[in-house]
Amino acid sequence: MGRGGEGALTRRHDQPISWDEVRKHDEKSDERWLVIEDQVYNITNWALRHPGGKRVITHYAGQDASEAFRAFHNDLSHVKKYLKPIKVGQLEDDSHRQQEIVKDFNELRDTAEKMGLFKPSYFFYFTMLAHILVIDALAYLNMSYFGIGWIPYLVSLLLCTVKQTQVGWLQHDFGHLSVFKNSFLDHSVHHFCMGFIKGSTAGWWNHMHYQHHAKPNIIDKDPDIRVEKLFVLGEKMPLLMAQEGKSSMPYQHQHKYFFLIAPPLLFPVYFQTMMIRHVITRRLWVDFIWMMSYYIKLFYLYTPLLGIGGTIVFYFLIRICESHWFVWVTQSNHIPMEIDKDSDKHWVPLQIHATCDIEQSFFNDWFTGHLNFQCEHHLFPTMPRHNYYKIQPLVKSMCKKHNIPFAVKPLWQSFVDIYKSLKNSGEIWYSAYEALHH
């Protein structure tokens, strides 16, 4: 067969294809296939042009991507036009689509659509954006009016941290096309939020975050857990690292050095480096211009007050504070949960096993950007965040029916569980490493 799949298209179009044959065309194969609604598609060449990126689609090579396909795309009729030229044939066995969990999840999604839960409140998003812009302005006006003494300096630092974090939650919705349901409009505001307000790049976020949603907490597929040079997570990763004889860090102490490495350095060191690298190597010049507009604004406003060196210090202090907020919120939903190799689970257990919810309150909703409803967000990534609480009881009921654990924690407990999970994973690695190599 040709690498692009032309031979497969000629020989197999409309012919029944077995699951065994589909599974042969996984990520490691020269020719990659996946299944969407019982139809088999050759994505070998299309993956290179896929708007969501090559990796996010090839993570499903050799598997059923039906639920992921529906979860990530708002206009299915438009997207399906791109599938026709790459169709290989029809799956001969559709029994997997007859499973009760598949039917129940499809019914749940249909119910959510009938309830109008995929319709956004433009007033909500206008309010969120307005309060971010007001906080940004207050941060500058405070220092401009009261001077650069310690108190106004710290107040402006706090305000900038709040602005950076809150716009991080807001851009998340536009990045998922949850607001306008229009690719051009959502991506345009996404660029504005990520670039002009936050000083980051929408392209890099899309590249990383869509992979995370496609295969959350899956080793070698979710980029958010590719941290083995510094940490081991869950119960499987420590054993894999011990078997490989790798000990680049004293993982048995990771619950201690986590506080010194992850929260303070993720944004100012890792994210900063990777964003710039991504934009330059992929020649994302639109992202570059938007990102540079943030730095031009920053230095234009604050250099007269703090000088160039002082503005640079102020910028990195913002990044450090922002990094703490981001790490504790985002990792509280994932690090304590199941982390494993890919076993081709159905969409619901795949997402729920990797996530948990945090109790709802006005503060928790604001503080986490509604990511305290992480389970609902992962099941329905294009649902506007202000509707998550409405679907939560129905998700709980479905999970209870299928014996899928559904965790809801207090905010403080979710933070404690990060520490406990890191400590437990480190101990698993140490015991296995000592047994295997000493």
Coordinates of C-alpha atoms in Angstrom, one line a residue:
M1 CA 0.0 0.0 0.0
G2 CA 1.2 3.5 -0.7
R3 CA 2.1 5.7 2.3
G4 CA -0.7 8.1 1.4
G5 CA -3.3 5.3 1.3
E6 CA -4.3 5.6 -2.4
G7 CA -4.0 1.8 -2.8
A8 CA -6.2 1.3 0.2
L9 CA -8.8 3.6 -1.2
T10 CA -8.9 1.7 -4.5
R11 CA -9.1 -1.8 -3.0
R12 CA -11.2 -1.4 0.1
H13 CA -13.7 1.4 -0.4
D14 CA -17.1 0.2 0.8
Q15 CA -15.7 -3.2 1.6
P16 CA -16.1 -4.6 5.2
I17 CA -12.9 -4.2 7.3
S18 CA -12.2 -6.2 10.5
W19 CA -11.1 -4.6 13.8
D20 CA -8.0 -6.7 13.6
E21 CA -7.0 -5.0 10.4
V22 CA -7.8 -1.5 11.7
R23 CA -5.7 -2.1 14.8
K24 CA -2.7 -3.0 12.6
H25 CA -2.8 0.6 11.3
D26 CA -1.9 2.3 14.6
E27 CA 0.6 5.1 15.4
K28 CA 3.5 2.8 14.7
S29 CA 2.3 1.9 11.2
D30 CA 3.4 3.6 8.0
E31 CA -0.3 3.8 7.1
R32 CA -2.6 5.0 9.8
W33 CA -6.4 4.4 10.0
L34 CA -9.1 5.3 12.5
V35 CA -12.8 4.6 12.9
I36 CA -15.5 7.2 13.0
E37 CA -19.1 6.0 13.3
D38 CA -18.3 2.6 11.9
Q39 CA -16.5 4.1 8.8
V40 CA -12.7 3.5 8.4
Y41 CA -10.5 6.4 7.3
N42 CA -6.9 6.6 6.2
I43 CA -5.5 9.6 8.0
T44 CA -1.8 9.2 7.0
N45 CA -1.6 12.3 4.8
W46 CA -4.6 14.2 6.2
A47 CA -2.9 14.3 9.7
L48 CA -0.3 16.6 8.3
R49 CA -3.0 19.1 7.3
H50 CA -5.3 18.5 10.3
P51 CA -6.2 22.0 11.8
G52 CA -6.0 20.6 15.3
G53 CA -2.5 19.2 14.7
K54 CA -1.0 15.9 13.6
R55 CA -0.6 14.3 17.0
V56 CA -4.1 14.8 18.3
I57 CA -5.6 12.8 15.4
T58 CA -2.8 10.1 15.2
H59 CA -3.3 9.4 18.9
Y60 CA -6.4 7.6 17.8
A61 CA -4.8 5.6 14.9
G62 CA -6.0 2.0 15.1
Q63 CA -8.9 3.0 17.4
D64 CA -12.5 4.3 17.4
A65 CA -12.4 8.1 17.4
S66 CA -16.2 8.6 17.1
E67 CA -16.7 10.3 20.5
A68 CA -13.5 12.4 20.2
F69 CA -14.6 13.5 16.7
R70 CA -17.9 14.7 17.9
A71 CA -16.5 16.3 21.0
F72 CA -14.0 18.5 19.2
H73 CA -16.1 19.6 16.3
N74 CA -19.1 21.9 16.3
D75 CA -20.1 21.7 12.7
L76 CA -20.1 18.0 11.9
S77 CA -21.6 18.3 8.5
H78 CA -18.8 20.7 7.4
V79 CA -16.0 18.5 8.8
K80 CA -17.4 15.3 7.3
K81 CA -16.8 16.7 3.8
Y82 CA -13.1 16.3 4.5
L83 CA -13.6 12.6 5.4
K84 CA -15.1 11.5 2.1
P85 CA -11.8 11.4 0.1
I86 CA -9.9 9.5 2.8
K87 CA -12.6 6.8 3.4
V88 CA -11.2 3.3 3.2
G89 CA -14.3 1.2 3.9
Q90 CA -16.9 0.2 6.5
L91 CA -16.2 -1.7 9.7
E92 CA -17.6 -5.2 9.5
D93 CA -18.3 -5.5 13.2
D94 CA -20.2 -2.6 14.9
S95 CA -21.0 -4.4 18.2
H96 CA -18.8 -2.0 20.1
R97 CA -21.3 0.8 19.1
Q98 CA -24.1 -1.2 20.7
Q99 CA -22.5 -1.1 24.1
E100 CA -24.8 0.4 26.7
I101 CA -22.2 3.1 27.7
V102 CA -22.1 4.3 24.1
K103 CA -25.8 4.6 23.9
D104 CA -26.1 6.3 27.3
F105 CA -23.5 8.8 26.5
N106 CA -25.0 9.6 23.1
E107 CA -28.4 10.1 24.8
L108 CA -26.7 12.3 27.4
R109 CA -25.2 14.5 24.7
D110 CA -28.6 14.7 22.9
T111 CA -30.2 15.7 26.2
A112 CA -27.6 18.5 26.7
E113 CA -28.3 19.8 23.3
K114 CA -32.0 19.9 23.9
M115 CA -31.4 21.7 27.2
G116 CA -29.5 24.3 25.3
L117 CA -26.3 23.7 27.3
F118 CA -24.1 24.2 24.2
K119 CA -25.5 27.7 23.8
P120 CA -23.2 30.4 25.3
S121 CA -24.2 33.5 27.3
Y122 CA -22.5 36.4 25.5
F123 CA -23.2 38.6 28.6
F124 CA -21.2 36.1 30.7
Y125 CA -18.2 36.2 28.4
F126 CA -18.5 40.0 28.0
T127 CA -18.4 40.3 31.8
M128 CA -15.4 38.1 32.1
L129 CA -13.5 40.0 29.5
A130 CA -14.5 43.3 30.9
H131 CA -13.4 42.5 34.4
I132 CA -10.0 41.3 33.1
L133 CA -9.5 44.5 31.2
V134 CA -10.5 46.6 34.2
I135 CA -8.1 44.8 36.4
D136 CA -5.3 45.2 33.9
A137 CA -5.9 49.0 33.8
L138 CA -6.1 49.2 37.6
A139 CA -2.7 47.5 37.9
Y140 CA -1.1 50.3 35.8
L141 CA -3.1 53.2 37.2
N142 CA -2.4 52.1 40.8
M143 CA 1.4 52.2 40.3
S144 CA 1.2 55.3 38.1
Y145 CA -0.8 57.3 40.7
F146 CA 0.6 55.9 44.0
G147 CA 4.2 55.4 42.9
I148 CA 6.5 52.4 43.1
G149 CA 6.6 51.9 46.9
W150 CA 6.2 48.4 48.3
I151 CA 2.5 48.6 48.9
P152 CA 1.4 49.9 45.5
Y153 CA 4.0 47.6 43.8
L154 CA 2.6 44.5 45.6
V155 CA -1.0 45.6 44.8
S156 CA -0.1 46.0 41.1
L157 CA 1.7 42.6 41.2
L158 CA -1.4 41.0 42.7
L159 CA -3.7 42.7 40.1
C160 CA -1.5 41.6 37.2
T161 CA -1.4 38.0 38.6
V162 CA -5.2 38.0 38.8
K163 CA -5.5 39.4 35.2
Q164 CA -3.0 36.9 33.8
T165 CA -4.7 33.9 35.4
Q166 CA -8.3 34.9 34.7
V167 CA -7.5 35.6 31.0
G168 CA -5.9 32.1 31.0
W169 CA -9.3 30.7 32.0
L170 CA -11.1 32.9 29.5
Q171 CA -8.9 32.0 26.5
H172 CA -9.6 28.4 27.3
D173 CA -13.2 28.8 26.2
F174 CA -12.3 30.5 22.9
G175 CA -9.6 28.0 22.3
H176 CA -12.3 25.2 22.5
L177 CA -14.6 27.1 20.2
S178 CA -17.1 27.2 23.0
V179 CA -18.3 30.8 22.6
F180 CA -19.1 31.9 19.0
K181 CA -19.2 28.3 17.6
N182 CA -17.4 29.9 14.7
S183 CA -13.8 29.0 14.0
F184 CA -12.7 32.4 12.7
L185 CA -14.4 34.4 15.5
D186 CA -13.3 32.1 18.3
H187 CA -9.7 31.9 17.1
S188 CA -9.6 35.7 16.6
V189 CA -10.6 36.4 20.2
H190 CA -8.4 33.5 21.3
H191 CA -5.4 35.3 19.7
F192 CA -6.4 38.6 21.4
C193 CA -6.6 37.0 24.8
M194 CA -3.5 34.8 24.6
G195 CA -1.4 37.3 22.7
F196 CA -2.3 40.8 23.6
I197 CA -3.6 40.3 27.1
K198 CA -1.5 37.3 28.3
G199 CA 1.7 37.5 26.2
S200 CA 1.4 33.9 25.1
T201 CA 0.7 32.0 21.8
A202 CA -2.6 30.4 20.8
G203 CA -0.9 28.0 18.4
W204 CA 1.2 26.4 21.1
W205 CA -1.8 26.1 23.5
N206 CA -3.8 24.4 20.7
H207 CA -0.9 22.0 20.0
M208 CA -0.6 20.9 23.6
H209 CA -4.1 21.2 25.0
Y210 CA -6.0 19.3 22.3
Q211 CA -3.6 16.3 22.8
H212 CA -4.3 16.5 26.5
H213 CA -8.1 16.3 25.9
A214 CA -7.8 13.5 23.3
K215 CA -5.9 11.2 25.7
P216 CA -5.8 12.7 29.2
N217 CA -3.3 11.1 31.6
I218 CA -2.2 8.6 29.0
I219 CA 1.5 7.9 29.1
D220 CA 3.3 8.9 25.9
K221 CA 0.3 10.7 24.5
D222 CA -0.8 13.4 27.0
P223 CA 1.9 16.1 26.9
D224 CA 0.8 17.3 30.4
I225 CA 2.3 14.2 32.0
R226 CA 5.6 14.1 30.0
V227 CA 7.4 15.1 33.1
E228 CA 9.5 11.9 33.8
K229 CA 12.8 13.9 33.8
L230 CA 11.6 15.5 37.0
F231 CA 8.6 13.6 38.3
V232 CA 6.9 10.2 38.2
L233 CA 3.1 10.2 38.4
G234 CA 0.4 7.7 39.2
E235 CA 1.2 4.0 39.8
K236 CA 2.3 2.8 36.4
M237 CA 4.8 5.5 35.4
P238 CA 7.0 4.9 38.5
L239 CA 7.2 1.1 37.7
L240 CA 8.1 1.8 34.0
M241 CA 10.8 4.3 35.0
A242 CA 12.2 1.8 37.5
Q243 CA 12.2 -1.0 35.0
E244 CA 14.2 1.2 32.5
G245 CA 16.7 1.9 35.3
K246 CA 16.2 5.6 35.0
S247 CA 16.9 7.7 38.1
S248 CA 17.5 11.2 36.8
M249 CA 16.0 12.6 40.0
P250 CA 15.5 11.3 43.5
Y251 CA 11.8 10.7 42.9
Q252 CA 11.3 9.4 46.4
H253 CA 11.6 13.1 47.5
Q254 CA 9.5 14.6 44.6
H255 CA 6.7 15.6 47.0
K256 CA 9.3 17.9 48.6
Y257 CA 11.1 19.4 45.6
F258 CA 7.8 19.8 43.7
F259 CA 7.2 23.0 45.6
L260 CA 10.6 24.4 44.5
I261 CA 10.3 23.4 40.8
A262 CA 6.8 23.0 39.4
P263 CA 4.7 25.9 40.8
P264 CA 7.3 28.7 40.6
L265 CA 9.1 27.7 37.4
L266 CA 6.5 26.2 35.0
F267 CA 5.6 29.6 33.4
P268 CA 8.7 31.7 33.7
V269 CA 11.1 29.0 32.5
Y270 CA 9.4 26.0 30.7
F271 CA 6.3 27.7 29.2
Q272 CA 8.3 30.8 28.2
T273 CA 11.0 28.8 26.4
M274 CA 8.6 26.4 24.7
M275 CA 6.3 29.2 23.5
I276 CA 9.1 31.1 21.8
R277 CA 10.5 27.9 20.3
H278 CA 7.1 26.8 19.0
V279 CA 6.4 30.1 17.3
I280 CA 9.8 30.4 15.7
T281 CA 10.3 26.8 14.6
R282 CA 6.7 26.6 13.1
R283 CA 6.8 30.1 11.7
L284 CA 3.6 31.2 13.4
W285 CA 4.1 34.8 12.6
V286 CA 0.5 35.8 13.5
D287 CA 1.1 34.4 16.9
F288 CA 4.4 36.1 17.1
I289 CA 2.9 39.5 16.3
W290 CA 0.1 39.1 18.9
M291 CA 2.6 38.0 21.5
M292 CA 4.9 40.9 20.8
S293 CA 2.0 43.3 21.2
Y294 CA 1.8 42.3 24.9
Y295 CA 5.5 43.0 25.5
I296 CA 5.3 46.4 23.6
K297 CA 2.4 47.4 25.8
L298 CA 4.2 46.1 29.0
F299 CA 7.4 48.0 28.4
Y300 CA 5.7 51.1 27.1
L301 CA 3.6 51.4 30.2
Y302 CA 6.0 50.3 32.9
T303 CA 9.4 51.3 31.8
P304 CA 8.8 55.0 32.7
L305 CA 7.8 53.8 36.1
L306 CA 10.3 51.0 36.8
G307 CA 13.0 51.3 34.2
I308 CA 13.9 48.5 31.8
G309 CA 15.5 46.3 34.4
G310 CA 12.7 46.9 36.9
T311 CA 10.1 46.1 34.3
I312 CA 11.8 42.8 33.4
V313 CA 11.9 41.9 37.2
F314 CA 8.2 42.8 37.5
Y315 CA 7.3 40.7 34.5
F316 CA 9.0 37.6 35.9
L317 CA 7.4 38.1 39.3
I318 CA 4.0 38.1 37.6
R319 CA 4.9 34.9 35.7
I320 CA 6.0 33.2 39.0
C321 CA 2.8 34.2 40.8
E322 CA 0.7 33.2 37.8
S323 CA 2.5 29.9 37.6
H324 CA 1.7 29.0 41.2
W325 CA -2.0 29.7 40.6
F326 CA -2.1 27.7 37.4
V327 CA -0.2 24.7 38.6
W328 CA -2.2 24.1 41.8
V329 CA -5.6 24.5 40.0
T330 CA -4.9 22.5 36.9
Q331 CA -2.9 19.7 38.5
S332 CA -5.4 19.2 41.3
N333 CA -7.8 17.6 38.8
H334 CA -5.3 15.3 37.1
I335 CA -2.2 14.3 39.1
P336 CA -4.1 12.4 41.8
M337 CA -6.2 10.5 39.2
E338 CA -5.4 7.4 37.1
I339 CA -2.4 7.6 34.9
D340 CA -1.8 4.7 32.5
K341 CA -0.8 3.4 29.1
D342 CA -3.4 3.7 26.3
S343 CA -5.8 0.8 26.4
D344 CA -8.4 2.2 23.9
K345 CA -11.0 2.9 26.5
H346 CA -14.4 4.4 25.6
W347 CA -14.6 8.2 25.8
V348 CA -16.5 8.3 29.1
P349 CA -14.2 6.1 31.3
L350 CA -11.1 7.5 29.5
Q351 CA -12.1 11.0 30.6
I352 CA -13.6 10.4 34.0
H353 CA -10.8 8.1 35.2
A354 CA -8.3 10.9 34.5
T355 CA -10.3 13.8 36.1
C356 CA -12.2 14.9 39.1
D357 CA -14.5 17.7 40.1
I358 CA -14.1 20.3 42.9
E359 CA -17.0 21.5 44.9
Q360 CA -19.0 24.4 43.5
S361 CA -19.1 27.8 45.0
F362 CA -18.9 31.3 43.6
F363 CA -15.3 31.6 44.7
N364 CA -14.3 28.2 43.4
D365 CA -16.0 28.9 40.0
W366 CA -14.1 32.1 39.7
F367 CA -10.8 30.9 41.1
T368 CA -10.6 27.9 38.8
G369 CA -12.3 29.4 35.8
H370 CA -15.1 26.7 36.2
L371 CA -12.4 24.0 35.8
N372 CA -13.7 22.7 39.1
F373 CA -16.1 20.9 36.7
Q374 CA -13.3 19.1 35.0
C375 CA -15.2 15.9 34.4
E376 CA -18.0 17.7 32.5
H377 CA -15.5 19.8 30.6
H378 CA -13.6 16.8 29.4
L379 CA -16.7 15.0 28.3
F380 CA -18.0 18.1 26.5
P381 CA -15.1 20.4 25.7
T382 CA -17.1 22.7 23.5
M383 CA -19.8 23.3 26.1
P384 CA -19.6 26.9 27.6
R385 CA -18.2 26.7 31.1
H386 CA -21.1 28.5 32.7
N387 CA -23.3 25.5 31.9
Y388 CA -21.2 22.7 33.4
Y389 CA -23.1 22.7 36.7
K390 CA -26.3 22.0 34.9
I391 CA -25.1 18.8 33.3
Q392 CA -23.2 17.6 36.4
P393 CA -26.1 15.7 38.0
L394 CA -26.8 13.8 34.7
V395 CA -23.1 12.9 34.4
K396 CA -23.0 11.6 37.9
S397 CA -26.1 9.5 37.3
M398 CA -24.6 7.9 34.1
C399 CA -21.3 7.2 35.9
K400 CA -23.1 5.6 38.9
K401 CA -25.1 3.4 36.4
H402 CA -21.9 2.1 34.8
N403 CA -19.8 1.9 38.1
I404 CA -17.4 4.6 37.0
P405 CA -16.0 6.4 40.1
F406 CA -16.9 10.1 40.1
A407 CA -15.0 12.2 42.5
V408 CA -16.0 15.6 43.9
K409 CA -13.6 17.2 46.4
P410 CA -13.3 20.3 48.5
L411 CA -10.7 22.7 47.0
W412 CA -8.3 22.3 49.8
Q413 CA -8.4 18.5 49.6
S414 CA -7.6 18.6 45.9
F415 CA -4.4 20.5 46.7
V416 CA -3.5 18.1 49.5
D417 CA -4.1 15.2 47.1
I418 CA -1.4 16.5 44.8
Y419 CA 1.2 16.2 47.6
K420 CA -0.1 12.7 48.7
S421 CA -0.1 11.4 45.1
L422 CA 3.5 12.6 44.4
K423 CA 4.6 11.1 47.7
N424 CA 3.0 7.7 46.9
S425 CA 4.3 7.6 43.3
G426 CA 7.8 8.4 44.5
E427 CA 7.7 5.6 47.1
I428 CA 6.5 3.2 44.4
W429 CA 9.4 4.1 42.2
Y430 CA 12.0 3.8 45.0
S431 CA 10.8 0.4 46.1
A432 CA 10.7 -0.9 42.5
Y433 CA 14.1 0.6 41.6
E434 CA 15.8 -0.8 44.7
A435 CA 14.3 -4.2 44.1
L436 CA 15.4 -4.3 40.5
H437 CA 18.8 -2.7 40.6
H438 CA 20.3 -3.3 44.0

